[in-house]
Short mmCIF file of C-alpha atoms and ligand atoms in Angstrom, two decimals:
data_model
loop_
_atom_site.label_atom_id
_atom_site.label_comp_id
_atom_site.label_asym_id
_atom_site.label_seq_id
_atom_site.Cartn_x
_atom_site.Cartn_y
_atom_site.Cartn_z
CA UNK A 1 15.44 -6.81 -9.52
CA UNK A 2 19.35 -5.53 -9.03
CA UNK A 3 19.71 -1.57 -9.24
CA UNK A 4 22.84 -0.71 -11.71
CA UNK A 5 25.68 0.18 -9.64
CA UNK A 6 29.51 0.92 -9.86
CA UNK A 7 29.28 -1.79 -6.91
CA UNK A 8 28.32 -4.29 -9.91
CA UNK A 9 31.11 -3.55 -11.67
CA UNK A 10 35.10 -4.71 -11.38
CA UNK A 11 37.94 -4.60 -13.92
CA UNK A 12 38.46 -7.75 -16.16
CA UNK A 13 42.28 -8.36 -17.03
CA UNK A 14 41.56 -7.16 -20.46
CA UNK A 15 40.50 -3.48 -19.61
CA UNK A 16 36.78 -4.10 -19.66
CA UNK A 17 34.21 -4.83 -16.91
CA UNK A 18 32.61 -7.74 -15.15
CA UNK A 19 29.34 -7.06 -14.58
CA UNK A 20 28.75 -10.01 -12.94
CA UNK A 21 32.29 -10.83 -11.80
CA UNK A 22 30.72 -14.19 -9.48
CA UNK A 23 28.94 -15.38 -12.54
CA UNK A 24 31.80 -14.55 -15.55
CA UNK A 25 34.53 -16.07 -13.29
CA UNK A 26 33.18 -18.71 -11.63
CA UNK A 27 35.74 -21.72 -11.75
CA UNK A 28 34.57 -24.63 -14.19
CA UNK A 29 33.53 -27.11 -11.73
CA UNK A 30 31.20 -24.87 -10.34
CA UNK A 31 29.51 -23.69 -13.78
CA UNK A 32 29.10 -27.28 -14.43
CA UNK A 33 27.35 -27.95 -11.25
CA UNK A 34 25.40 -25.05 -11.40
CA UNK A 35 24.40 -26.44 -15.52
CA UNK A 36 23.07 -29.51 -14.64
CA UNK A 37 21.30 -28.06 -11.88
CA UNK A 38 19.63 -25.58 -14.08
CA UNK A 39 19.31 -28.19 -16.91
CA UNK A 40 17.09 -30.40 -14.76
CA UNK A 41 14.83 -27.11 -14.27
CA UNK A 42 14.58 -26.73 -17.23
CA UNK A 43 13.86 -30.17 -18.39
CA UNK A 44 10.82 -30.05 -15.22
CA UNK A 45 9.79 -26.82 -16.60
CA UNK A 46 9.51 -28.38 -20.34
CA UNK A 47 7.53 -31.73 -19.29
CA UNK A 48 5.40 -29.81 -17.69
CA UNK A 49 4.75 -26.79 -19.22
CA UNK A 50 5.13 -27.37 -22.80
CA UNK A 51 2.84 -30.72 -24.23
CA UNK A 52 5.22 -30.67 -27.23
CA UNK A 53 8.22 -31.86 -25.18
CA UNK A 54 6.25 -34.07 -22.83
CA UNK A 55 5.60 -35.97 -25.80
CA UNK A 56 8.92 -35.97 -27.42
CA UNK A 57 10.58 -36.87 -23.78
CA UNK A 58 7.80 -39.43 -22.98
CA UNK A 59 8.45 -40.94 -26.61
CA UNK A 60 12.19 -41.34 -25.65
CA UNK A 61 11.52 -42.67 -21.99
CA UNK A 62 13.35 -39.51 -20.49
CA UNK A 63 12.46 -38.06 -17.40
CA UNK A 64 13.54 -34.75 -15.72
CA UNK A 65 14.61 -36.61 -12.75
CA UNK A 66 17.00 -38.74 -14.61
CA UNK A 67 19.30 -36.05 -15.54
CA UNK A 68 22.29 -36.38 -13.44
CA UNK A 69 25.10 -35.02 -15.61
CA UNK A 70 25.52 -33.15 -18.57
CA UNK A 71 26.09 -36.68 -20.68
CA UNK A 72 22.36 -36.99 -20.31
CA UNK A 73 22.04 -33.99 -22.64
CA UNK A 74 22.99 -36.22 -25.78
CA UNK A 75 19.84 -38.57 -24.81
CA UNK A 76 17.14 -35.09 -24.99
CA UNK A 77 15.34 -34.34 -28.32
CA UNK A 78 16.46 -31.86 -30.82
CA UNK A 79 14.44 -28.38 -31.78
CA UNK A 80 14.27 -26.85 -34.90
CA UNK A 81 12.86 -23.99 -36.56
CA UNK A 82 10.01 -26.27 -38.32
CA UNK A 83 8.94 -27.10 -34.48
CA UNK A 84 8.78 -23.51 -33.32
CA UNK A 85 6.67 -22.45 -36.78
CA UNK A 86 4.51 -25.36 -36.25
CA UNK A 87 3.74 -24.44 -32.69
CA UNK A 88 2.66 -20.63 -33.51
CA UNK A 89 2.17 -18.38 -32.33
CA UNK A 90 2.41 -19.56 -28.28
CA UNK A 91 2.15 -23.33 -28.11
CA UNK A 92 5.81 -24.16 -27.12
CA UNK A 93 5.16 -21.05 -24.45
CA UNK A 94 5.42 -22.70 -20.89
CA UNK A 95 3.94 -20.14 -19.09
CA UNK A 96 0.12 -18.67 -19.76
CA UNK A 97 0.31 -15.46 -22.19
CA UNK A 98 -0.91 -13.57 -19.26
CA UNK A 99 2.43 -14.02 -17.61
CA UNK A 100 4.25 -12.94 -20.45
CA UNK A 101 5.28 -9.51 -20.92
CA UNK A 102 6.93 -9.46 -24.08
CA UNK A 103 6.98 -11.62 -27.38
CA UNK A 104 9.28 -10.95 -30.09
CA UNK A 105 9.61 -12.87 -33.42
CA UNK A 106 12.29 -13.68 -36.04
CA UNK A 107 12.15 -12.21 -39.35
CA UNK A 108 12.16 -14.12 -42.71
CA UNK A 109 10.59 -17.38 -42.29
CA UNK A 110 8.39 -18.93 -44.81
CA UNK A 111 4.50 -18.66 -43.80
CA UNK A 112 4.32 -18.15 -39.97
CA UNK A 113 7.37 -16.49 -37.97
CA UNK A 114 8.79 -17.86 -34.60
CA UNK A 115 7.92 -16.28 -31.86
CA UNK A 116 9.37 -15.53 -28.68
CA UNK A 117 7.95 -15.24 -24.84
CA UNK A 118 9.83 -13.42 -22.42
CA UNK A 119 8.41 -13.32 -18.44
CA UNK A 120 9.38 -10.70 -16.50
CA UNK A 121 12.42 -12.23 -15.12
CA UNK A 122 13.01 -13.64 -18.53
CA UNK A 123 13.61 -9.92 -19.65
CA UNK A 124 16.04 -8.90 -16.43
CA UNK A 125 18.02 -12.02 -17.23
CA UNK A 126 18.32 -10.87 -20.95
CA UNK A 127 19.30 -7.15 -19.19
CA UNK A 128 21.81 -8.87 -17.93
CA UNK A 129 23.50 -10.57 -20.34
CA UNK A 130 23.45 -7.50 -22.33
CA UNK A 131 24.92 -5.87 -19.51
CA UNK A 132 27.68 -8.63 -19.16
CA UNK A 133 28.45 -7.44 -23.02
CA UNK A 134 28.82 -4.18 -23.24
CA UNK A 135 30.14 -3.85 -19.65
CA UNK A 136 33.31 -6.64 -21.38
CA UNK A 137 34.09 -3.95 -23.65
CA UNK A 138 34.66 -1.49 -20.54
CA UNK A 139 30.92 0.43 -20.73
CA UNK A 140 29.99 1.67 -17.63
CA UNK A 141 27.28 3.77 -16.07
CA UNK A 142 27.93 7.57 -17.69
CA UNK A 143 28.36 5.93 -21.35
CA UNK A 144 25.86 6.86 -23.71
CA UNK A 145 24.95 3.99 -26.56
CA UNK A 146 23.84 5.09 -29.78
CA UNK A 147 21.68 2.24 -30.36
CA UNK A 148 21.09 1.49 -34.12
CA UNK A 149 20.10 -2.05 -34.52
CA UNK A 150 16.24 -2.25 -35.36
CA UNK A 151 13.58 -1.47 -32.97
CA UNK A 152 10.42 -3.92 -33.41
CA UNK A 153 9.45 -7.68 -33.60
CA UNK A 154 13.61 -7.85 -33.87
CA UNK A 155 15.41 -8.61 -31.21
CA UNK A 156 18.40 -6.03 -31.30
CA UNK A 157 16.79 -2.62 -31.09
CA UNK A 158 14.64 -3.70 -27.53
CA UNK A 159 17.66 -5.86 -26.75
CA UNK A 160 20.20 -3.52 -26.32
CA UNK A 161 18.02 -0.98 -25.43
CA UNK A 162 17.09 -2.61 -21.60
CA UNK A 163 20.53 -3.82 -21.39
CA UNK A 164 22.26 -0.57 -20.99
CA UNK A 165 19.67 1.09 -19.27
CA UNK A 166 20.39 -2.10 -16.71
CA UNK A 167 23.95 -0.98 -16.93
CA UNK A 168 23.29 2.59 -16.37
CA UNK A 169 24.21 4.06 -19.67
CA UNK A 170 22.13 6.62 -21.09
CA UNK A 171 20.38 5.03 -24.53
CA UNK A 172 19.65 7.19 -27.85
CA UNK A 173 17.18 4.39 -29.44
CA UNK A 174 18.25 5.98 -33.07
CA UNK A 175 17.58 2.63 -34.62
CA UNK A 176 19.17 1.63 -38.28
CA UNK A 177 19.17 4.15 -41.55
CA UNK A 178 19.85 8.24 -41.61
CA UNK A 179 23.13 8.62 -41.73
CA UNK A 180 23.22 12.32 -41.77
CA UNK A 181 21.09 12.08 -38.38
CA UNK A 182 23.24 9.29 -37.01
CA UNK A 183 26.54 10.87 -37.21
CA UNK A 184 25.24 14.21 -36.69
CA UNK A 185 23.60 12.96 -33.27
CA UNK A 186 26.69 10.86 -32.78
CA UNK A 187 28.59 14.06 -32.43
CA UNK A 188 25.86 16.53 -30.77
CA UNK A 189 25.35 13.71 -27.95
CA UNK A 190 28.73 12.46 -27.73
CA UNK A 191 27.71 8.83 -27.95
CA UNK A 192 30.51 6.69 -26.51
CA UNK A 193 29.21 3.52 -27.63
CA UNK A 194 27.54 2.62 -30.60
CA UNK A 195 25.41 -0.77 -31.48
CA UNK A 196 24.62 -1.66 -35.29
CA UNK A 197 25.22 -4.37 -38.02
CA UNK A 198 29.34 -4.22 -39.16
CA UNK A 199 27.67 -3.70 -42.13
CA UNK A 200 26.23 -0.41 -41.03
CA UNK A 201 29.32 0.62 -38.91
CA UNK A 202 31.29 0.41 -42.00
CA UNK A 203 28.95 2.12 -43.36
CA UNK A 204 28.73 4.76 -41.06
CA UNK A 205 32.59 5.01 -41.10
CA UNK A 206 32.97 5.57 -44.99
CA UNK A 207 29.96 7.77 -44.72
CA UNK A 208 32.17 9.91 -41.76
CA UNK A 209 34.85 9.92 -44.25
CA UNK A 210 32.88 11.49 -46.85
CA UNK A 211 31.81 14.21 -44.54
CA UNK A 212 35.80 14.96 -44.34
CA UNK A 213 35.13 13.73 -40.36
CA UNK A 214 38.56 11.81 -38.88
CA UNK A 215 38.24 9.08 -36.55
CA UNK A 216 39.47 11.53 -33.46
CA UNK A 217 36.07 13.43 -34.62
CA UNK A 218 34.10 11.28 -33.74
CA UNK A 219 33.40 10.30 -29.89
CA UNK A 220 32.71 6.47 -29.85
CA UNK A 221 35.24 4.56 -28.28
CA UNK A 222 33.33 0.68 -28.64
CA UNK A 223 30.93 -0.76 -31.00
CA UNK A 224 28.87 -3.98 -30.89
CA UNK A 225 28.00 -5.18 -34.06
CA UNK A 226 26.93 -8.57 -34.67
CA UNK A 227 22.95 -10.09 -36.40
CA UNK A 228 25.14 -10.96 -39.19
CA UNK A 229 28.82 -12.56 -40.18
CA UNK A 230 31.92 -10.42 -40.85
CA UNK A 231 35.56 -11.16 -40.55
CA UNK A 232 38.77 -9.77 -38.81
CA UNK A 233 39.66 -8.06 -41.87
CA UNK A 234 36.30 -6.06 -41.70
CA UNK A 235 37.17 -5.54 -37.71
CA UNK A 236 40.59 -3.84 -38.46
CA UNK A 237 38.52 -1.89 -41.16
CA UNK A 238 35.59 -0.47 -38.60
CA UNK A 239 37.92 0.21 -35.96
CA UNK A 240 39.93 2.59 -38.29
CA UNK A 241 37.19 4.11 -39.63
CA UNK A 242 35.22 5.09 -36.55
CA UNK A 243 37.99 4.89 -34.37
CA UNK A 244 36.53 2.31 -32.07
CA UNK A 245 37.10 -1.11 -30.98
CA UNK A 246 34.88 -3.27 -32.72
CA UNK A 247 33.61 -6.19 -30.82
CA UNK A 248 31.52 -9.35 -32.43
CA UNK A 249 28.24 -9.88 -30.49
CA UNK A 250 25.80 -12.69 -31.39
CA UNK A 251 22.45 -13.94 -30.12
CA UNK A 252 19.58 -15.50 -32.05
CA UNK A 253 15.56 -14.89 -31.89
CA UNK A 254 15.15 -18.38 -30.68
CA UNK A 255 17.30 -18.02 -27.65
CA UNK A 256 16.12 -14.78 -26.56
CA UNK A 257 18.09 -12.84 -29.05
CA UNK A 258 21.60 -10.83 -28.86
CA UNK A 259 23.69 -11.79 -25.48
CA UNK A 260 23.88 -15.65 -26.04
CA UNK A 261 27.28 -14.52 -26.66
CA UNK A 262 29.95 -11.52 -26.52
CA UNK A 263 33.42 -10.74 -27.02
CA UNK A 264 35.73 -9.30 -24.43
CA UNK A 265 38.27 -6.91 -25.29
CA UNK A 266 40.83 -10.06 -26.48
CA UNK A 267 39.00 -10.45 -29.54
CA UNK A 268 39.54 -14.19 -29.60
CA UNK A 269 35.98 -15.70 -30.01
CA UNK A 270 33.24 -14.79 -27.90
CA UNK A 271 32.41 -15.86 -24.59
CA UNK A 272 28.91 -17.87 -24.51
CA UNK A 273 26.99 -17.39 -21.10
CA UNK A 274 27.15 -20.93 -19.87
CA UNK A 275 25.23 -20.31 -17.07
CA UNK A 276 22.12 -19.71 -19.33
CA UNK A 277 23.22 -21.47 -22.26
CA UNK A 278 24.13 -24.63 -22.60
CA UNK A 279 25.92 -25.20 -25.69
CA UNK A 280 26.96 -28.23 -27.84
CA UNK A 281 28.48 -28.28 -31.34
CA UNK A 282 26.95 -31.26 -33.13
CA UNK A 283 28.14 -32.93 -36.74
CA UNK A 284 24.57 -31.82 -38.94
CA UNK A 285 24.83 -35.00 -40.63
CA UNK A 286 25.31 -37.73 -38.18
CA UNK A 287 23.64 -35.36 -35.18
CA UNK A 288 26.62 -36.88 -32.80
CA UNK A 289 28.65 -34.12 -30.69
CA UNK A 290 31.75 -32.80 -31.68
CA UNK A 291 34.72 -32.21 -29.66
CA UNK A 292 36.17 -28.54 -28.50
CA UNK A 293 37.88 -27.26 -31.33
CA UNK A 294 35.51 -28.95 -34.33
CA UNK A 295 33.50 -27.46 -36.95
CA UNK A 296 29.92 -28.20 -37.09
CA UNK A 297 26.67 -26.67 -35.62
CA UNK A 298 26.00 -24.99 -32.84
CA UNK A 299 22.99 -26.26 -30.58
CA UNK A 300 21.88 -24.29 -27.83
CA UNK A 301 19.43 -25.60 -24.70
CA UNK A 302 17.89 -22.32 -22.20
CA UNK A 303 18.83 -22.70 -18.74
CA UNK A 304 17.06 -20.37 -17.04
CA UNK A 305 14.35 -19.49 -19.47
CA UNK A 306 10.88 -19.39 -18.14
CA UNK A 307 8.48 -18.53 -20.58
CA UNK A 308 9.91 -20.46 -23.54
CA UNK A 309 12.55 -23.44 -22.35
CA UNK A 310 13.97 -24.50 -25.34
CA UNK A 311 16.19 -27.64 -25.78
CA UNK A 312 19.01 -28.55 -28.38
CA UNK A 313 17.72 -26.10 -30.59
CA UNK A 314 19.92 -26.60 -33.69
CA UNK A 315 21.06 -22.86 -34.57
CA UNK A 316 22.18 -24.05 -38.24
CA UNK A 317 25.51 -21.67 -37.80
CA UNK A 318 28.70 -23.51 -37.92
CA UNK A 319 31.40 -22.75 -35.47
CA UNK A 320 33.89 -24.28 -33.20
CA UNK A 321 33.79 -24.09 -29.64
CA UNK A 322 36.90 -23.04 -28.31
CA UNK A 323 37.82 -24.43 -24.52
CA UNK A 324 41.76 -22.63 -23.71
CA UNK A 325 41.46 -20.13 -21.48
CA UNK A 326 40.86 -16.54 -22.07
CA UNK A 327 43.13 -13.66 -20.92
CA UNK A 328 40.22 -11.53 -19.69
CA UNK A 329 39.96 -14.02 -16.57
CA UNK A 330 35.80 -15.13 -17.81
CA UNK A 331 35.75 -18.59 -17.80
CA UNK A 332 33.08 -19.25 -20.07
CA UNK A 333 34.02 -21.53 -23.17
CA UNK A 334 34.15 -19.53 -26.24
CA UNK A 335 32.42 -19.53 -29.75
CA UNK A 336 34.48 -18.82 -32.96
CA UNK A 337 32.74 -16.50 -35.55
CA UNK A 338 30.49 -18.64 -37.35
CA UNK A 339 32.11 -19.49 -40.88
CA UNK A 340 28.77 -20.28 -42.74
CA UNK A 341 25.24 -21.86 -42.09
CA UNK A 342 23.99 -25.75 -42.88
CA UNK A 343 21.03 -24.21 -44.09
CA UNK A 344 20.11 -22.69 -47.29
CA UNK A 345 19.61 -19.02 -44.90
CA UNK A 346 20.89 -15.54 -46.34
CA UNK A 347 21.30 -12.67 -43.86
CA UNK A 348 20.97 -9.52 -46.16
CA UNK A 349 21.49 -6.07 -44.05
CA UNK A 350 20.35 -8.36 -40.73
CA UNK A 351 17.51 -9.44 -41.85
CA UNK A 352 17.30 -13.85 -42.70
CA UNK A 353 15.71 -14.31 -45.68
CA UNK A 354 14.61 -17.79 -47.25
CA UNK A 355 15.23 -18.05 -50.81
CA UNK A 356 11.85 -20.13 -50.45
CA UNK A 357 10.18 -16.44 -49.73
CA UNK A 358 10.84 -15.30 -52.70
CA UNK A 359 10.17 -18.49 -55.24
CA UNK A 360 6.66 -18.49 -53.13
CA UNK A 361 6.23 -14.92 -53.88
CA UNK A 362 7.38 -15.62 -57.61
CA UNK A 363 5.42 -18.52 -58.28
CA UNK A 364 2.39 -16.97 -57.19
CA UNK A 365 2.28 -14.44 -60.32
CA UNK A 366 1.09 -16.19 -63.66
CA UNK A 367 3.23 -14.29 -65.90
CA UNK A 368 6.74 -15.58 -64.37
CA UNK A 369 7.89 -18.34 -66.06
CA UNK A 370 9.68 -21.38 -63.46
CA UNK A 371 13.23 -20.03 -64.09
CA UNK A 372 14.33 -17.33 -61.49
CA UNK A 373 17.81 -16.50 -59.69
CA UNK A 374 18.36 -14.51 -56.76
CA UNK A 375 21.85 -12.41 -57.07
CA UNK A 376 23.11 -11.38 -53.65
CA UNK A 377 26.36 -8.64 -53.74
CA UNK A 378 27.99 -6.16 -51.89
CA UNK A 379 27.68 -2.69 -52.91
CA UNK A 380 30.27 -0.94 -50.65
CA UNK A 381 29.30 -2.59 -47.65
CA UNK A 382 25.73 -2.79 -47.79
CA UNK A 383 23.88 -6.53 -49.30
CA UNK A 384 21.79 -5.94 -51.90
CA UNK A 385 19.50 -8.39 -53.66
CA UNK A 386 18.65 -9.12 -57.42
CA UNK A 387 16.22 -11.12 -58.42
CA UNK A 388 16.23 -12.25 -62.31
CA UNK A 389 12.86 -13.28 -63.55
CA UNK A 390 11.86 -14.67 -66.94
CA UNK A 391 8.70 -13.31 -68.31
CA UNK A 392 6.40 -15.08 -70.53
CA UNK A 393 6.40 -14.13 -74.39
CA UNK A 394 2.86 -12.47 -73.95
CA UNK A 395 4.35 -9.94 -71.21
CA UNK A 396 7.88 -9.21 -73.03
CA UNK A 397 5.74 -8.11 -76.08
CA UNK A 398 4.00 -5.34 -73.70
CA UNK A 399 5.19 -1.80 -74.11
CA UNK A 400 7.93 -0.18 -71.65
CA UNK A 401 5.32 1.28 -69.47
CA UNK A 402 3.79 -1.88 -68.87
CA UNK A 403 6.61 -3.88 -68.25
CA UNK A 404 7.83 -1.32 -65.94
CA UNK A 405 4.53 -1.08 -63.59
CA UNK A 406 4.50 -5.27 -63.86
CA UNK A 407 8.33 -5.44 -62.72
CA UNK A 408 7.37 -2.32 -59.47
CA UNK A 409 4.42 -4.65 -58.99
CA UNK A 410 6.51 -7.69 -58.92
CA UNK A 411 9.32 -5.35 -56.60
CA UNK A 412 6.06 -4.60 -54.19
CA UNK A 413 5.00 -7.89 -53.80
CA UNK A 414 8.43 -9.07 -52.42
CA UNK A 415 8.69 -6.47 -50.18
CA UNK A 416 5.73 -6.92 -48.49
CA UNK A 417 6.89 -10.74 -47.92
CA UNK A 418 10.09 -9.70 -46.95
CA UNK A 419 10.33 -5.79 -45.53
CA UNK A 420 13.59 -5.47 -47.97
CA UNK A 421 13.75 -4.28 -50.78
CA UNK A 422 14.95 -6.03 -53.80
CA UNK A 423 15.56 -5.19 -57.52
CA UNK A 424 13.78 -7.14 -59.92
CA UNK A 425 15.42 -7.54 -63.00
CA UNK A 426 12.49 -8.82 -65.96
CA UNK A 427 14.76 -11.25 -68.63
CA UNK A 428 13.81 -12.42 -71.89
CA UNK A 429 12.19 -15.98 -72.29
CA UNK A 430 14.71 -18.59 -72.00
CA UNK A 431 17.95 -16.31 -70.89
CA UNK A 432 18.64 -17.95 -67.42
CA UNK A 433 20.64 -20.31 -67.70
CA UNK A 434 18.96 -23.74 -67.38
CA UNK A 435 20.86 -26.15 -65.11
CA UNK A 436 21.45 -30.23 -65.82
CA UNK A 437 21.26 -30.77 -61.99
CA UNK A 438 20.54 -29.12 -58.83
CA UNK A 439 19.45 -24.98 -60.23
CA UNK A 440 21.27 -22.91 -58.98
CA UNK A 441 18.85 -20.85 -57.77
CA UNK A 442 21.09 -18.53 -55.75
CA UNK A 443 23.91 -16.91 -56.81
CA UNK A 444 26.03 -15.38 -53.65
CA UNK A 445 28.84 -12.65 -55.08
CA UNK A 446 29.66 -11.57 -51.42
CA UNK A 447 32.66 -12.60 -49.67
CA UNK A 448 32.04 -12.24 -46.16
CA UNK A 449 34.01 -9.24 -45.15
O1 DLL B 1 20.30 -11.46 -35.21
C1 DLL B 1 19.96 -11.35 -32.82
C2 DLL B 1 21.04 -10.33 -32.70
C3 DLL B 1 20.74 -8.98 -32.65
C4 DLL B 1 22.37 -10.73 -32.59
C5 DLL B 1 21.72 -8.04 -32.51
C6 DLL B 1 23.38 -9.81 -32.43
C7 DLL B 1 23.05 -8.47 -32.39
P1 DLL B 1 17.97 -13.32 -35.59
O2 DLL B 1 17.41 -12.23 -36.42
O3 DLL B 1 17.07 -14.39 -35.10
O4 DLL B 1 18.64 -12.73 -34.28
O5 DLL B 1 19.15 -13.97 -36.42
C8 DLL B 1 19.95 -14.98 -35.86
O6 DLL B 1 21.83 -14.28 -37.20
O7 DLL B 1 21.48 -17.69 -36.22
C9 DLL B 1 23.21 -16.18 -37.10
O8 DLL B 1 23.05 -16.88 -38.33
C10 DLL B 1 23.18 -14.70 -37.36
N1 DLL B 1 24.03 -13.99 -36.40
C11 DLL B 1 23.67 -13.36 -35.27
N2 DLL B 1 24.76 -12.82 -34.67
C12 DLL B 1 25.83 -13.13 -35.43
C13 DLL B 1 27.24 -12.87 -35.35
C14 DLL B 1 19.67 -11.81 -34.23
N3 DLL B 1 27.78 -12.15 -34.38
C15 DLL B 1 21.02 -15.40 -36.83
N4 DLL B 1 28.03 -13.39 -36.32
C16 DLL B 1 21.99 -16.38 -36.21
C17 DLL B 1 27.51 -14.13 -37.33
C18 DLL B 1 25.37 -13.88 -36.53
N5 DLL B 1 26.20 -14.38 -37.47
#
């Protein structure tokens, strides 16, 4: 294991840090050596570790061995969510649960959640790569990251935590919520990084503004925020407010969690860590590959994963891949901000929630009629849900009280599916509106920021 050290550390053309200059830099021909190299591990370590891709590999008459070139990546299987939740908790794990030392698990899937191994060297890779991030937006050994993504089963509280202690920062592991303590220990502390949803950032900055506290008050000079989308326009507003730059940072469960990818301080997409992801934008539809610079979704295969190799896993987030050069000097091809997902998937406050969660939740209570709509909106900057239930004539006729304790119950229920809470809104019989075709089952007021 490497020991954090200035030694790690040299400028990057765009005033942050390598942290691995060798890796971030290395010229293209040598990243794609060292891919295929990795990706024929990987494909050895799946055949024989993990009986679900023996199968699927055998089935399709691939073999590690074959894999010459990166072509041969169109020719492997693809991975999806369904797999993972079918194989849990360990059975796509290649490595024996004693050997690993860490499992995390998405939030918000129906039934069964998808969990994650980590081996030990699994974990100082992902140090690494979190490392590689916040070091990009010039955080060095002496910063101190107020860390206020969620500690838990998630994968940003633990993530960013081991990253900066790799780097040599000092960590407050705040987590999210308590404003009054966050800005307060903000200020005592004088954290000079900070790591939460742009949701809560923006949150935290109106908050500061409230408090009659100016930007120049307030000590953080980056932010990572990322678990969910946001725009430029919500970047120029969060960098204002706190008085930071605001960089995008993105990672899912599946791949380890946050440091799949990271912005530099160019702000032009953000840099995916080729030489432990291999990434490929596919058409959803037809499955076929897209070219740099097309919209479609973004499939990701480990490299150097141990305990859980995954390959094509189809993220369901649409971006484009972006190949020109960056001005930092990394020469790792680039992800745009994804625009959307090719999955029915909300994000509310970081957390991915199914619609099908809350129907199953719904439909389990005899008194709720079939007719249901969740609301989604944006109060300041914070998601909040509705959910709009019709009652059955029997219940409606009940007195206040009643009604009240059935719609808490109903509140409850939801929560415990989904560890967010919700308002549930009890309607008359027959007041949602009934549709001819597909229901509309959803209705999304937010714009994304
Ligand atoms: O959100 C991991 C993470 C933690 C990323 C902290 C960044 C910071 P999941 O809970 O599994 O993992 O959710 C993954 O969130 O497929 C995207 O749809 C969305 N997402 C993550 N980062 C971004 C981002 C973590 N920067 C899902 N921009 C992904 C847009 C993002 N969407």
């Amino acid at each position: 294991m490497s020991v954090a050290t200035e030694e790690h550390l040299t400028r990057d053309a765009a005033g942050g840090l390598n942290w691995q200059p060798a890796a971030e830099t290395m010229p293209r021909e040598h990243l794609l050596a060292l891919q295929v190299e990795r990706l024929r591990a990987t494909l050895e370590n799946a055949y024989e570790n993990v009986p679900f891709y023996r199968k699927k590999m055998d089935e399709l008459g691939v073999e590690p061995g074959d894999v010459t070139g990166l072509d041969a990546v169109a020719s492997l299987p693809f991975t999806t969510k369904i797999d993972l939740r079918d194989h849990y908790p360990f059975g796509m794990f290649a490595r024996p649960r004693d050997q690993v030392v860490r499992v995390h698990a998405s939030s918000g899937t129906t039934g069964n959640p998808t969990t994650v191994g980590y081996t030990r060297a699994d974990i100082d890779t992902w140090g690494d790569l979190i490392a590689r991030t916040l070091a990009a937006g010039g955080v060095a050994p002496g910063d101190l990251l107020q860390n206020a993504y969620g500690y838990g089963l998630f994968t940003g509280g633990l993530g960013l935590h081991f990253g900066a202690e790799r780097l040599g920062c000092t960590v407050v592991p705040i987590s999210g919520g308590n404003t009054e303590r966050q800005l307060k220990i903000m200020r005592d502390f004088g954290a000079t990084a900070l790591s939460c949803t742009p949701s809560y950032a923006m949150y935290l900055a109106d908050a500061a503004r409230d408090r009659g506290l100016r930007p120049e008050d307030l000590p953080v000079r980056v932010g990572f925020h990322g678990a969910e989308p946001w725009t430029n326009e919500l970047r120029t507003q969060i960098e204002s407010g706190l008085g930071e730059h605001a960089l995008d940072i993105y990672g899912l469960s599946e791949m380890g969690g946050p440091g799949v990818a990271f912005e530099c301080l160019c702000k032009g997409g953000m840099h995916i860590n080729e030489d432990h992801y291999l990434a490929e934008v596919i058409d959803p539809e037809t499955l076929r590959p897209l070219p740099f610079g097309e919209i479609g979704e973004l499939v990701f295969t480990t490299l150097t994963r141990e305990a859980q190799p995954l390959l094509r896993y189809r993220t369901r987030d649409l971006c484009t891949l972006i190949d020109e050069p960056c001005a930092c000097g990394r020469t790792s091809v680039r992800m745009s901000k994804p625009i959307g997902r090719s999955d029915d998937m909300l994000i509310i406050r970081g957390v991915n929630v199914f619609p099908s969660q809350i129907e199953e939740v719904l439909m389990s209570i005899p008194a709720i009629e079939p007719h249901y709509q969740i609301v989604v909106d944006r109060k300041g900057y914070l998601d909040v849900i509705e959910v709009w239930v019709e009652v059955g004539e029997d219940l409606f006729a009940e007195t206040m009280g009643d009604l009240e304790r059935f719609q808490k119950g109903v509140q409850a229920q939801i929560y415990n599916v989904l560890n967010i809470q919700v308002a549930v809104k009890l309607k008359e019989p027959k007041t949602i509106q009934r549709s001819e075709g597909k229901a509309v089952r959803v209705v999304d007021r937010r714009t994304v920021l």
